[in-house]
Every structure is written in C-alpha cells, then in structure tokens.
Amino acid sequence: MNDATSVREASQSQALPLAGLRVLDLTVARAGPTCVRHLADWGAEVIRIEPPSAEGQDIAGEPDGFDYQNLHRNKRIMQIDLKQAEGKAVFFQLAKTADVIVENMRAAVKFRLGVDYASVRAVNPRIVYASISGFGQDGPYGHRAGVDQIAQGMGGLMSITGLPGQGPVRVGIPIADLTAGNLLALAVMMALFNREKTGEGRWVHTSLLEAMVFMLDFQASRWLLAGEVAGQAGNDHPTAIPTGVFPTQDQPITLAASSPRMWERFCEALGQPEWITKPGWDTRDGRSQDRAAINAAIADVTRTKPSLHWIEVLDTAGIPCGHINTIDQVFADPQVQHLGIAQPVQHPRLGAQRLVSSPINMTGVTRGIRAPTPRAGEHTQEILEELGLDAQAIAALRATRAV
C-alpha cells in the first residue's frame, strides 16, 4: 500500500461515524462476525484475533473462500493463543485500550479462557462486552452448542416454512445467525450510548434462540395473544389474502393485495371488477376463508399474459408485485444496481472482488468497502509493535507460539 492510498483510506475512515472506536473481534462462524462487520463497515478499528494455526486456516472457514472474504473485510487480523499465559497477556494489553469486545463462543468457554466480561472489566471498566450464544448464557440449555439450523428448528421457524403438509423446512439463509448478529450490533450501540452518560461499559448478549423467537413476530403474537398455532402456508401469506406466487405465460410472479382498497384496485387491474362485490370475497374474513378459490381464480387470469405485462399493469395500479429472481438475476436487477449494494474491492492476492456492502444509508457518508479481508495473522507484527513490544519480545512470543 503506497502513502497516497494510506492517506486516502485514513481520511475515508475518519469521516465514518464509528471512527475512533476500537473493537476486538474474538468471533467465529457467522453470527458474531455479522455483528462485527457492521462496526467495521462504519469505521471502527477492528482487530480480529484468531488462534495460531500451522495450516494458516481460520476456524470460521477457508480464508480465500467467498464466505470468509465477505465476513472479514475492513479489519486487521492477528493471531494470539489465548490458552497460553503469554498470549492472554497480549490480549489484556489490547483490552485496556479497546471500546468493544465481541465473542460468540459457547457460553462457558470465555470463562474457561479467563477472557470473560468480569475479567476484562477489571482492567477496563469502560469496555462494552458483546456475546452471542446458541441458547443464552445460562439456563437448562446454556451449556449447549448452537448453530443456525438448530435455532430455526427449536425457535419454530421450520414448522411454519414450506408447503402445507410438507414437513419441517429450513429457510435458505442462516436467518438466526444473521439476526443475532444484527441485534448484537444494535445492543453494542445502545451500550456505547449509555456509556456516554455513565462512563462505564456493560455486558450485552443475545442468542440464536432469542433472535429466532423474536423474528417469529406476528406468528408469535398469534399464539401469545390469540391462541393460534401457525402452520405451513407455503408461498401464501398466513393471514393477508391474496398474497402469494402466481403463474404467468413465462414465469411466476409474486404479488400482495390484501387491504380492502388494494383488493379493489387489484380486481380492476385484472379486469375482474365483479370480484369486488362477489359474496364471500367482499370482506377480508371472507377472502381468508375462500383463499384456495381466490388463488385459483387469480391464477386463471395471470397465466394468460407474460410476467412483464402483469408487473407493469399491477405497478401502475399501485399493487406491490415483482419477479422471483435467482441470485444472479438479483444482482443484474436495475434497482439493485442503482442502490450500489455490490461494492468493488481490490484484493492484493485474489484480484478484483465484489462484496455486499452495508445496507444502511447515511447522509454525508459514502458507503463502501475500505479494505479487503487480510490473510491469517497478517497484522500480528504490526499490532504487537504498536503495543510497544520490541523485536526480542515478539520473537519470544513467536517461539512459544503464543502469537
């Protein structure tokens, strides 16, 4: 990296809202890194700490693979063996100057390693310590390992996903991991805001299970407030009708026209104004009860014209609708391209890349990816020197594989 590039990147970083925040990243897999990625993308100085590995492989995935590259951009990476006293001493030197520590080990592991909140707070009362576990930090399942699919199952999502009678189905993204990471990033921001008033940090934590139950949203309230146990509804919305997937001459489309006024506009757009006053279809409850017949009638109409015809007709009528894109079609979509969410970055070894940037927009701040994902341990030497360790001390740490 030349001097001009360094100055430019430093200037861009200083303009970001989290510039000046130091984060120690102890995360693995996906949920924790999702939290840290928010902080890194918006300007925090993130030091990712990984255990030394003879193979140079990270326990979260293949370093040159698409997943690892997507999760760990905008960071510096060093290697520390937290199981060794010398390595843990280096960690606590870093912790003294950190604002945030993020981890998603099994609940008990941080205590076994001696890097838990109480231990860190003893040297830095201002620390915001952020944790994700599978099922919570304590309780009957607190000791268990948890991964996304287990949380999807235990949190109820798999019971309401898929076609009626199909049996449990997982969704196509790690939604419990991602939601837990997003919520933890929000918790970090709240704790940092609170620290401005109190001068002290806090331990904030969530779990995959809590995140998954939270994401049930109205399906949860159907049970808690109305006593209804939701089942699988396939591509139909569980309560808002019609909302679903319908055939056309060339490819299916998805649409939603459930409110009374929208239903009227929808019927008119389809050339079926008589549906508006048809007995049983003229009320929301009636449409809910006659869902199958309504869906069949809509399909009989929509399959007579190409998808683009119906997208244009329905859009003109103000009816939410859209194509059902494959992933490649998503990134070819003109609106997605306009939003600029796939950002270019130049990797020194892997060449030109495109990564999904932050979906957040903020006035006065240019969204982008400042730096590609480093290789394993790339910044170990640099960060140790910043701590004031001389060549002899660093060599001694390397000799014992503490770093």
XYZ file of N, CA and C in Angstrom, residues 181-374:
582
model
N -26.627 -11.523 15.014
C -25.540 -10.577 14.772
C -26.035 -9.154 14.621
N -27.126 -8.977 13.898
C -27.695 -7.637 13.726
C -28.160 -7.065 15.062
N -28.825 -7.900 15.862
C -29.316 -7.427 17.158
C -28.172 -7.097 18.106
N -27.115 -7.879 18.045
C -25.981 -7.603 18.931
C -25.313 -6.283 18.556
N -25.227 -5.995 17.259
C -24.668 -4.704 16.842
C -25.509 -3.555 17.388
N -26.828 -3.717 17.385
C -27.709 -2.702 17.965
C -27.462 -2.576 19.467
N -27.299 -3.716 20.138
C -27.041 -3.691 21.576
C -25.731 -2.982 21.896
N -24.713 -3.211 21.069
C -23.424 -2.533 21.260
C -23.607 -1.023 21.177
N -24.364 -0.575 20.175
C -24.583 0.859 20.014
C -25.326 1.439 21.229
N -26.303 0.713 21.742
C -27.034 1.190 22.927
C -26.111 1.273 24.135
N -25.254 0.269 24.299
C -24.336 0.272 25.444
C -23.323 1.399 25.323
N -22.860 1.666 24.114
C -21.918 2.774 23.916
C -22.596 4.115 24.199
N -23.844 4.254 23.796
C -24.590 5.480 24.080
C -24.761 5.655 25.584
N -25.099 4.566 26.267
C -25.248 4.608 27.713
C -23.935 4.956 28.397
N -22.817 4.487 27.837
C -21.505 4.776 28.415
C -21.187 6.266 28.388
N -21.737 6.965 27.409
C -21.521 8.408 27.343
C -22.091 9.100 28.581
N -23.130 8.516 29.162
C -23.756 9.111 30.352
C -23.161 8.597 31.651
N -22.780 7.317 31.661
C -22.339 6.700 32.917
C -20.831 6.572 33.039
N -20.138 6.582 31.908
C -18.696 6.378 31.926
C -18.294 4.920 32.050
N -19.270 4.019 32.117
C -18.977 2.602 32.294
C -19.616 1.772 31.187
N -18.942 0.682 30.860
C -19.470 -0.226 29.859
C -20.461 -1.213 30.452
N -20.940 -2.108 29.604
C -21.878 -3.141 30.034
C -21.591 -4.429 29.269
N -22.112 -5.514 29.781
C -22.123 -6.775 29.047
C -23.479 -6.874 28.358
N -23.472 -6.962 27.038
C -24.710 -7.145 26.274
C -24.633 -8.496 25.583
N -25.739 -9.210 25.566
C -25.699 -10.515 24.923
C -27.071 -10.915 24.410
N -27.059 -11.757 23.400
C -28.271 -12.369 22.877
C -27.911 -13.791 22.477
N -28.857 -14.485 21.901
C -28.607 -15.872 21.493
C -29.341 -16.155 20.196
N -28.940 -17.235 19.547
C -29.624 -17.631 18.315
C -31.091 -17.926 18.595
N -31.365 -18.567 19.725
C -32.751 -18.916 20.047
C -33.589 -17.670 20.299
N -33.068 -16.723 21.074
C -33.806 -15.486 21.319
C -34.055 -14.721 20.027
N -33.030 -14.668 19.186
C -33.177 -13.964 17.916
C -34.244 -14.611 17.046
N -34.286 -15.941 17.047
C -35.236 -16.657 16.206
C -36.663 -16.456 16.709
N -36.859 -16.540 18.029
C -38.199 -16.316 18.589
C -38.641 -14.874 18.318
N -37.729 -13.918 18.462
C -38.029 -12.523 18.148
C -38.497 -12.378 16.703
N -37.850 -13.104 15.793
C -38.179 -12.984 14.378
C -39.492 -13.666 14.005
N -40.060 -14.458 14.898
C -41.391 -15.005 14.630
C -42.429 -13.894 14.516
N -42.215 -12.812 15.234
C -43.009 -11.594 15.115
C -44.510 -11.883 15.232
N -45.299 -11.597 14.186
C -46.741 -11.752 14.312
C -47.160 -13.210 14.468
N -46.318 -14.141 14.014
C -46.653 -15.545 14.225
C -46.576 -15.889 15.713
N -45.651 -15.246 16.413
C -45.581 -15.433 17.866
C -46.782 -14.803 18.552
N -47.149 -13.590 18.127
C -48.279 -12.920 18.772
C -49.603 -13.618 18.462
N -49.668 -14.317 17.330
C -50.880 -15.108 17.049
C -51.114 -16.133 18.161
N -50.010 -16.734 18.640
C -50.144 -17.707 19.718
C -50.322 -17.019 21.064
N -49.463 -16.045 21.369
C -49.480 -15.431 22.690
C -50.768 -14.662 22.960
N -51.319 -14.015 21.940
C -52.481 -13.149 22.136
C -53.785 -13.745 21.628
N -53.707 -14.643 20.639
C -54.936 -15.194 20.062
C -55.058 -16.701 20.223
N -54.007 -17.351 20.725
C -54.070 -18.788 20.937
C -54.030 -19.608 19.670
N -53.553 -19.023 18.566
C -53.495 -19.727 17.288
C -52.088 -20.266 17.055
N -51.972 -21.542 16.735
C -50.682 -22.141 16.394
C -50.551 -22.126 14.880
N -49.634 -21.328 14.377
C -49.460 -21.203 12.926
C -48.916 -22.493 12.331
N -49.321 -22.772 11.122
C -48.783 -23.907 10.379
C -48.111 -23.432 9.108
N -47.792 -24.352 8.240
C -47.165 -24.007 6.974
C -48.194 -23.416 6.011
N -47.819 -22.351 5.351
C -48.712 -21.704 4.393
C -48.077 -21.600 3.018
N -46.896 -22.175 2.845
C -46.240 -22.142 1.539
C -45.932 -20.729 1.106
N -46.263 -20.399 -0.147
C -45.994 -19.070 -0.686
C -47.093 -18.072 -0.354
N -48.166 -18.542 0.263
C -49.229 -17.629 0.678
C -48.850 -16.969 1.990
N -49.284 -15.711 2.149
C -49.146 -15.074 3.453
C -50.102 -15.757 4.409
N -49.692 -15.975 5.656
C -50.559 -16.708 6.584
C -51.901 -16.050 6.844
N -51.969 -14.705 6.794
C -53.211 -14.021 7.152
C -53.669 -12.985 6.133
N -52.778 -12.496 5.284
C -53.121 -11.434 4.336
C -53.377 -12.038 2.954
N -54.626 -11.931 2.470
C -55.030 -12.607 1.240
C -55.662 -11.591 0.284
N -55.272 -11.642 -1.003
C -54.260 -12.524 -1.590
C -52.851 -11.951 -1.481
N -51.941 -12.773 -1.049
C -50.508 -12.507 -1.098
C -49.840 -13.830 -1.411
N -49.126 -13.896 -2.529
C -48.532 -15.178 -2.865
C -47.837 -15.171 -4.202
N -47.652 -16.353 -4.742
C -46.968 -16.561 -6.021
C -47.995 -17.061 -7.033
N -47.971 -16.464 -8.220
C -48.964 -16.800 -9.240
C -48.284 -17.004 -10.592
N -48.816 -17.930 -11.397
C -48.198 -18.238 -12.689
C -48.506 -17.163 -13.727
N -47.616 -17.032 -14.712
C -47.883 -16.222 -15.893
C -47.518 -17.067 -17.116
N -47.551 -16.465 -18.295
C -47.204 -17.213 -19.501
C -45.763 -17.701 -19.491
N -44.865 -16.954 -18.819
C -43.453 -17.328 -18.893
C -42.846 -17.726 -17.545
N -43.113 -16.966 -16.475
C -42.515 -17.288 -15.180
C -43.392 -16.743 -14.065
N -43.321 -17.341 -12.895
C -44.184 -16.887 -11.799
C -43.820 -15.478 -11.347
N -44.809 -14.815 -10.760
C -44.587 -13.526 -10.110
C -45.145 -13.614 -8.695
N -44.727 -12.683 -7.863
C -45.274 -12.594 -6.518
C -45.980 -11.255 -6.365
N -47.090 -11.245 -5.658
C -47.888 -10.025 -5.506
C -48.589 -10.021 -4.158
N -49.022 -8.827 -3.758
C -49.710 -8.668 -2.471
C -50.800 -7.617 -2.624
N -52.059 -8.006 -2.345
C -53.194 -7.082 -2.487
C -54.229 -7.380 -1.409
N -53.824 -7.284 -0.165
C -54.674 -7.790 0.915
C -55.585 -6.755 1.559
N -55.253 -5.474 1.484
C -56.111 -4.486 2.131
C -57.374 -4.285 1.293
N -58.483 -3.805 1.894
C -59.727 -3.621 1.140
C -59.562 -2.740 -0.093
N -58.892 -1.602 0.059
C -58.730 -0.704 -1.100
C -57.825 -1.333 -2.152
N -56.770 -2.021 -1.705
C -55.855 -2.647 -2.656
C -56.542 -3.802 -3.395
N -57.389 -4.528 -2.689
C -58.140 -5.611 -3.321
C -59.021 -5.066 -4.453
N -59.651 -3.930 -4.214
C -60.485 -3.333 -5.264
C -59.641 -2.943 -6.477
N -58.527 -2.283 -6.247
C -57.659 -1.889 -7.362
C -57.133 -3.109 -8.103
N -56.816 -4.140 -7.345
C -56.298 -5.373 -7.933
C -57.333 -6.021 -8.860
N -58.556 -6.125 -8.381
C -59.608 -6.718 -9.206
C -59.814 -5.924 -10.497
N -59.800 -4.618 -10.384
C -59.955 -3.775 -11.570
C -58.779 -3.940 -12.519
N -57.553 -4.015 -11.984
C -56.365 -4.173 -12.824
C -56.394 -5.501 -13.573
N -56.926 -6.538 -12.956
C -57.009 -7.845 -13.602
C -58.204 -7.950 -14.546
N -59.022 -6.891 -14.619
C -60.202 -6.947 -15.470
C -61.316 -7.780 -14.887
N -61.357 -7.871 -13.556
C -62.369 -8.681 -12.872
C -63.085 -7.836 -11.814
N -63.725 -6.740 -12.201
C -64.358 -5.877 -11.195
C -65.481 -6.565 -10.428
N -66.051 -7.619 -11.008
C -67.147 -8.317 -10.320
C -66.682 -9.022 -9.055
N -65.380 -9.291 -8.947
C -64.870 -9.927 -7.742
C -65.047 -9.030 -6.510
N -65.078 -7.717 -6.743
C -65.134 -6.773 -5.620
C -66.388 -6.985 -4.783
N -67.487 -7.269 -5.441
C -68.765 -7.397 -4.734
C -69.240 -8.840 -4.644
N -68.431 -9.773 -5.084
C -68.827 -11.174 -5.032
C -69.023 -11.602 -3.579
N -70.161 -12.202 -3.262
C -70.398 -12.632 -1.874
C -69.284 -13.557 -1.376
N -68.795 -13.250 -0.177
C -67.702 -14.021 0.402
C -66.331 -13.468 0.065
N -66.246 -12.742 -1.058
C -64.960 -12.146 -1.433
C -64.927 -10.654 -1.118
N -66.024 -10.145 -0.611
C -66.138 -8.712 -0.390
C -65.721 -8.290 1.019
N -65.239 -9.235 1.814
C -64.707 -8.911 3.143
C -63.367 -9.621 3.340
N -62.579 -9.099 4.228
C -61.275 -9.703 4.481
C -61.424 -11.106 5.063
N -62.342 -11.276 6.002
C -62.550 -12.601 6.581
C -63.046 -13.584 5.535
N -63.919 -13.124 4.671
C -64.430 -13.999 3.624
C -63.332 -14.429 2.668
N -62.472 -13.490 2.318
C -61.360 -13.843 1.419
C -60.412 -14.827 2.097
N -60.244 -14.670 3.399
C -59.382 -15.593 4.121
C -59.951 -17.008 4.095
N -61.235 -17.116 4.262
C -61.872 -18.428 4.282
C -61.908 -19.079 2.902
N -61.929 -18.252 1.853
C -62.026 -18.801 0.491
C -60.709 -18.631 -0.263
N -59.613 -18.705 0.472
C -58.280 -18.463 -0.098
C -58.020 -19.322 -1.337
N -58.277 -20.618 -1.256
C -57.938 -21.522 -2.354
C -58.662 -21.139 -3.637
N -59.956 -20.821 -3.541
C -60.726 -20.450 -4.727
C -60.243 -19.126 -5.312
N -59.921 -18.175 -4.437
C -59.417 -16.876 -4.905
C -58.079 -17.049 -5.613
N -57.185 -17.817 -5.016
C -55.879 -18.037 -5.652
C -56.034 -18.715 -7.004
N -56.930 -19.678 -7.102
C -57.146 -20.378 -8.371
C -57.704 -19.425 -9.426
N -58.625 -18.553 -9.020
C -59.207 -17.602 -9.962
C -58.159 -16.606 -10.455
N -57.328 -16.129 -9.537
C -56.256 -15.198 -9.935
C -55.299 -15.884 -10.908
N -54.933 -17.127 -10.602
C -54.012 -17.859 -11.470
C -54.581 -18.053 -12.874
N -55.889 -18.281 -12.966
C -56.507 -18.447 -14.288
C -56.343 -17.197 -15.140
N -56.332 -16.043 -14.489
C -56.166 -14.781 -15.219
C -54.696 -14.508 -15.504
N -53.833 -14.612 -14.499
C -52.434 -14.210 -14.674
C -51.675 -15.100 -15.656
N -52.085 -16.362 -15.798
C -51.355 -17.249 -16.716
C -51.645 -16.937 -18.190
N -52.547 -15.990 -18.456
C -52.870 -15.658 -19.843
C -51.923 -14.633 -20.459
N -51.083 -13.996 -19.637
C -50.174 -12.949 -20.126
C -48.778 -13.162 -19.549
N -47.741 -12.603 -20.199
C -46.377 -12.729 -19.676
C -46.192 -11.981 -18.354
N -45.150 -12.349 -17.635
C -44.885 -11.748 -16.324
C -44.693 -10.240 -16.413
N -43.950 -9.779 -17.413
C -43.681 -8.343 -17.514
C -44.969 -7.552 -17.716
N -45.914 -8.136 -18.443
C -47.210 -7.470 -18.627
C -47.863 -7.224 -17.272
N -47.909 -8.258 -16.425
C -48.587 -8.115 -15.146
C -47.817 -7.209 -14.195
N -46.489 -7.244 -14.263
C -45.700 -6.339 -13.416
C -46.041 -4.887 -13.755
N -46.123 -4.593 -15.032
C -46.431 -3.222 -15.454
C -47.859 -2.825 -15.089
N -48.803 -3.729 -15.316
C -50.214 -3.436 -15.010
C -50.409 -3.232 -13.505
N -49.877 -4.136 -12.731
C -50.066 -4.049 -11.284
C -49.316 -2.868 -10.679
N -48.118 -2.599 -11.188
C -47.359 -1.448 -10.690
C -48.113 -0.152 -10.966
N -48.698 -0.049 -12.142
C -49.488 1.137 -12.483
C -50.670 1.296 -11.527
N -51.237 0.177 -11.108
C -52.375 0.210 -10.185
C -51.943 0.373 -8.733
N -50.638 0.424 -8.476
C -50.141 0.581 -7.104
C -50.186 -0.687 -6.291
N -50.142 -1.843 -6.965
C -50.163 -3.129 -6.280
C -48.728 -3.639 -6.124
N -48.243 -3.916 -4.912
C -46.901 -4.476 -4.749
C -46.771 -5.791 -5.519
N -45.717 -5.901 -6.313
C -45.526 -7.093 -7.132
C -44.057 -7.155 -7.569
N -43.643 -8.297 -8.079
C -42.263 -8.401 -8.550
C -41.970 -9.766 -9.129
N -40.875 -9.806 -9.890
C -40.376 -11.073 -10.384
C -39.756 -11.870 -9.233
N -39.621 -13.147 -9.431
C -38.959 -14.008 -8.447
C -37.590 -14.339 -9.007
N -36.582 -13.622 -8.533
C -35.251 -13.665 -9.131
C -34.377 -14.764 -8.541
N -33.557 -15.367 -9.391
C -32.437 -16.145 -8.897
C -31.363 -15.170 -8.421
N -30.347 -15.659 -7.731
C -29.355 -14.756 -7.140
C -28.636 -13.948 -8.219
N -28.300 -14.568 -9.355
C -27.639 -13.815 -10.419
C -28.550 -12.728 -10.970
N -29.856 -13.022 -11.051
C -30.799 -12.019 -11.532
C -30.960 -10.880 -10.534
N -30.813 -11.172 -9.243
C -30.876 -10.114 -8.230
C -29.833 -9.045 -8.522
N -28.592 -9.482 -8.770
C -27.512 -8.510 -8.950
C -27.499 -7.889 -10.344
N -28.302 -8.451 -11.260
C -28.478 -7.843 -12.584
C -29.664 -6.885 -12.598
N -30.467 -6.891 -11.554
C -31.665 -6.055 -11.490
C -31.268 -4.574 -11.480
N -31.927 -3.751 -12.285
C -31.528 -2.337 -12.362
C -31.669 -1.588 -11.055
N -32.654 -1.936 -10.233
C -32.797 -1.240 -8.951
C -31.690 -1.638 -7.991
N -31.328 -2.914 -7.968
C -30.226 -3.362 -7.117
C -28.934 -2.687 -7.556
N -28.738 -2.583 -8.859
C -27.532 -1.904 -9.358
C -27.556 -0.425 -8.999
N -28.713 0.192 -9.079
C -28.840 1.605 -8.699
C -28.504 1.814 -7.231
N -28.918 0.885 -6.388
C -28.651 1.003 -4.951
C -27.178 0.815 -4.621
N -26.419 0.192 -5.516
C -24.978 0.065 -5.335
C -24.570 -0.802 -4.166
N -25.341 -1.822 -3.878
C -25.043 -2.630 -2.692
C -23.927 -3.629 -2.946
N -23.654 -3.972 -4.208
C -22.494 -4.813 -4.538
C -21.323 -3.886 -4.840
N -20.370 -3.821 -3.907
C -19.282 -2.850 -3.995
C -17.978 -3.515 -4.433
N -17.214 -2.843 -5.288
C -15.941 -3.403 -5.729
C -14.844 -3.207 -4.687
N -13.927 -4.169 -4.625
C -12.746 -4.057 -3.774
C -11.623 -4.821 -4.456
N -10.419 -4.314 -4.347
C -9.261 -4.948 -4.981
C -8.463 -5.696 -3.926
N -8.395 -7.007 -4.055
C -7.639 -7.822 -3.108
C -6.221 -8.007 -3.637
N -5.203 -7.838 -2.787
C -3.815 -7.908 -3.273
C -3.433 -9.270 -3.846
N -4.097 -10.344 -3.394
C -3.766 -11.673 -3.922
C -4.855 -12.239 -4.821
N -6.087 -11.943 -4.488
C -7.220 -12.567 -5.186
C -7.771 -11.710 -6.313
N -7.278 -10.478 -6.425
C -7.696 -9.611 -7.522
C -9.004 -8.899 -7.245
N -9.683 -8.525 -8.310
C -10.919 -7.748 -8.201
C -12.027 -8.600 -7.589
N -12.718 -8.019 -6.619
C -13.838 -8.693 -5.960
C -15.037 -7.755 -5.933
N -16.204 -8.336 -5.749
C -17.392 -7.561 -5.396
C -17.989 -8.186 -4.144
N -18.284 -7.348 -3.158
C -18.849 -7.816 -1.905
C -20.116 -7.022 -1.600
N -21.020 -7.641 -0.852
C -22.239 -6.943 -0.444
C -21.879 -5.946 0.650
N -22.162 -4.685 0.400
C -21.815 -3.650 1.367
C -22.912 -3.514 2.405
N -22.726 -2.608 3.340
C -23.754 -2.327 4.342
C -25.030 -1.870 3.636
N -26.192 -2.310 4.107
C -27.447 -1.849 3.521
C -27.931 -0.523 4.100
N -27.149 0.040 5.012
C -27.540 1.289 5.677
C -27.052 2.471 4.857
N -27.896 3.485 4.732
C -27.528 4.723 4.050
C -27.563 5.873 5.055
N -26.596 6.781 4.927
C -26.498 7.887 5.868
C -26.062 9.134 5.113
N -26.777 10.218 5.311
C -26.424 11.448 4.603
C -25.020 11.891 4.989
N -24.284 12.373 4.004
C -22.947 12.889 4.236
C -21.869 11.839 4.339
N -22.230 10.560 4.199
C -21.255 9.482 4.307
C -21.363 8.596 3.076
N -20.232 8.342 2.437
C -20.211 7.464 1.275
C -20.043 6.023 1.729
N -20.990 5.191 1.338
C -20.937 3.781 1.714
C -19.949 3.053 0.806
N -19.147 2.177 1.369
C -18.198 1.419 0.563
C -17.403 0.460 1.421
N -16.545 -0.294 0.776
C -15.678 -1.244 1.472
C -14.258 -0.718 1.373
N -13.675 -0.375 2.509
C -12.386 0.316 2.507
C -11.210 -0.612 2.239
N -11.310 -1.856 2.724
C -10.160 -2.752 2.620
C -10.638 -4.194 2.494
N -9.950 -5.005 1.697
C -10.317 -6.410 1.570
C -9.945 -7.189 2.828
N -10.385 -8.420 2.912
C -10.079 -9.280 4.056
C -8.596 -9.638 4.060
N -7.914 -9.424 5.176
C -6.480 -9.761 5.242
C -6.265 -11.272 5.314
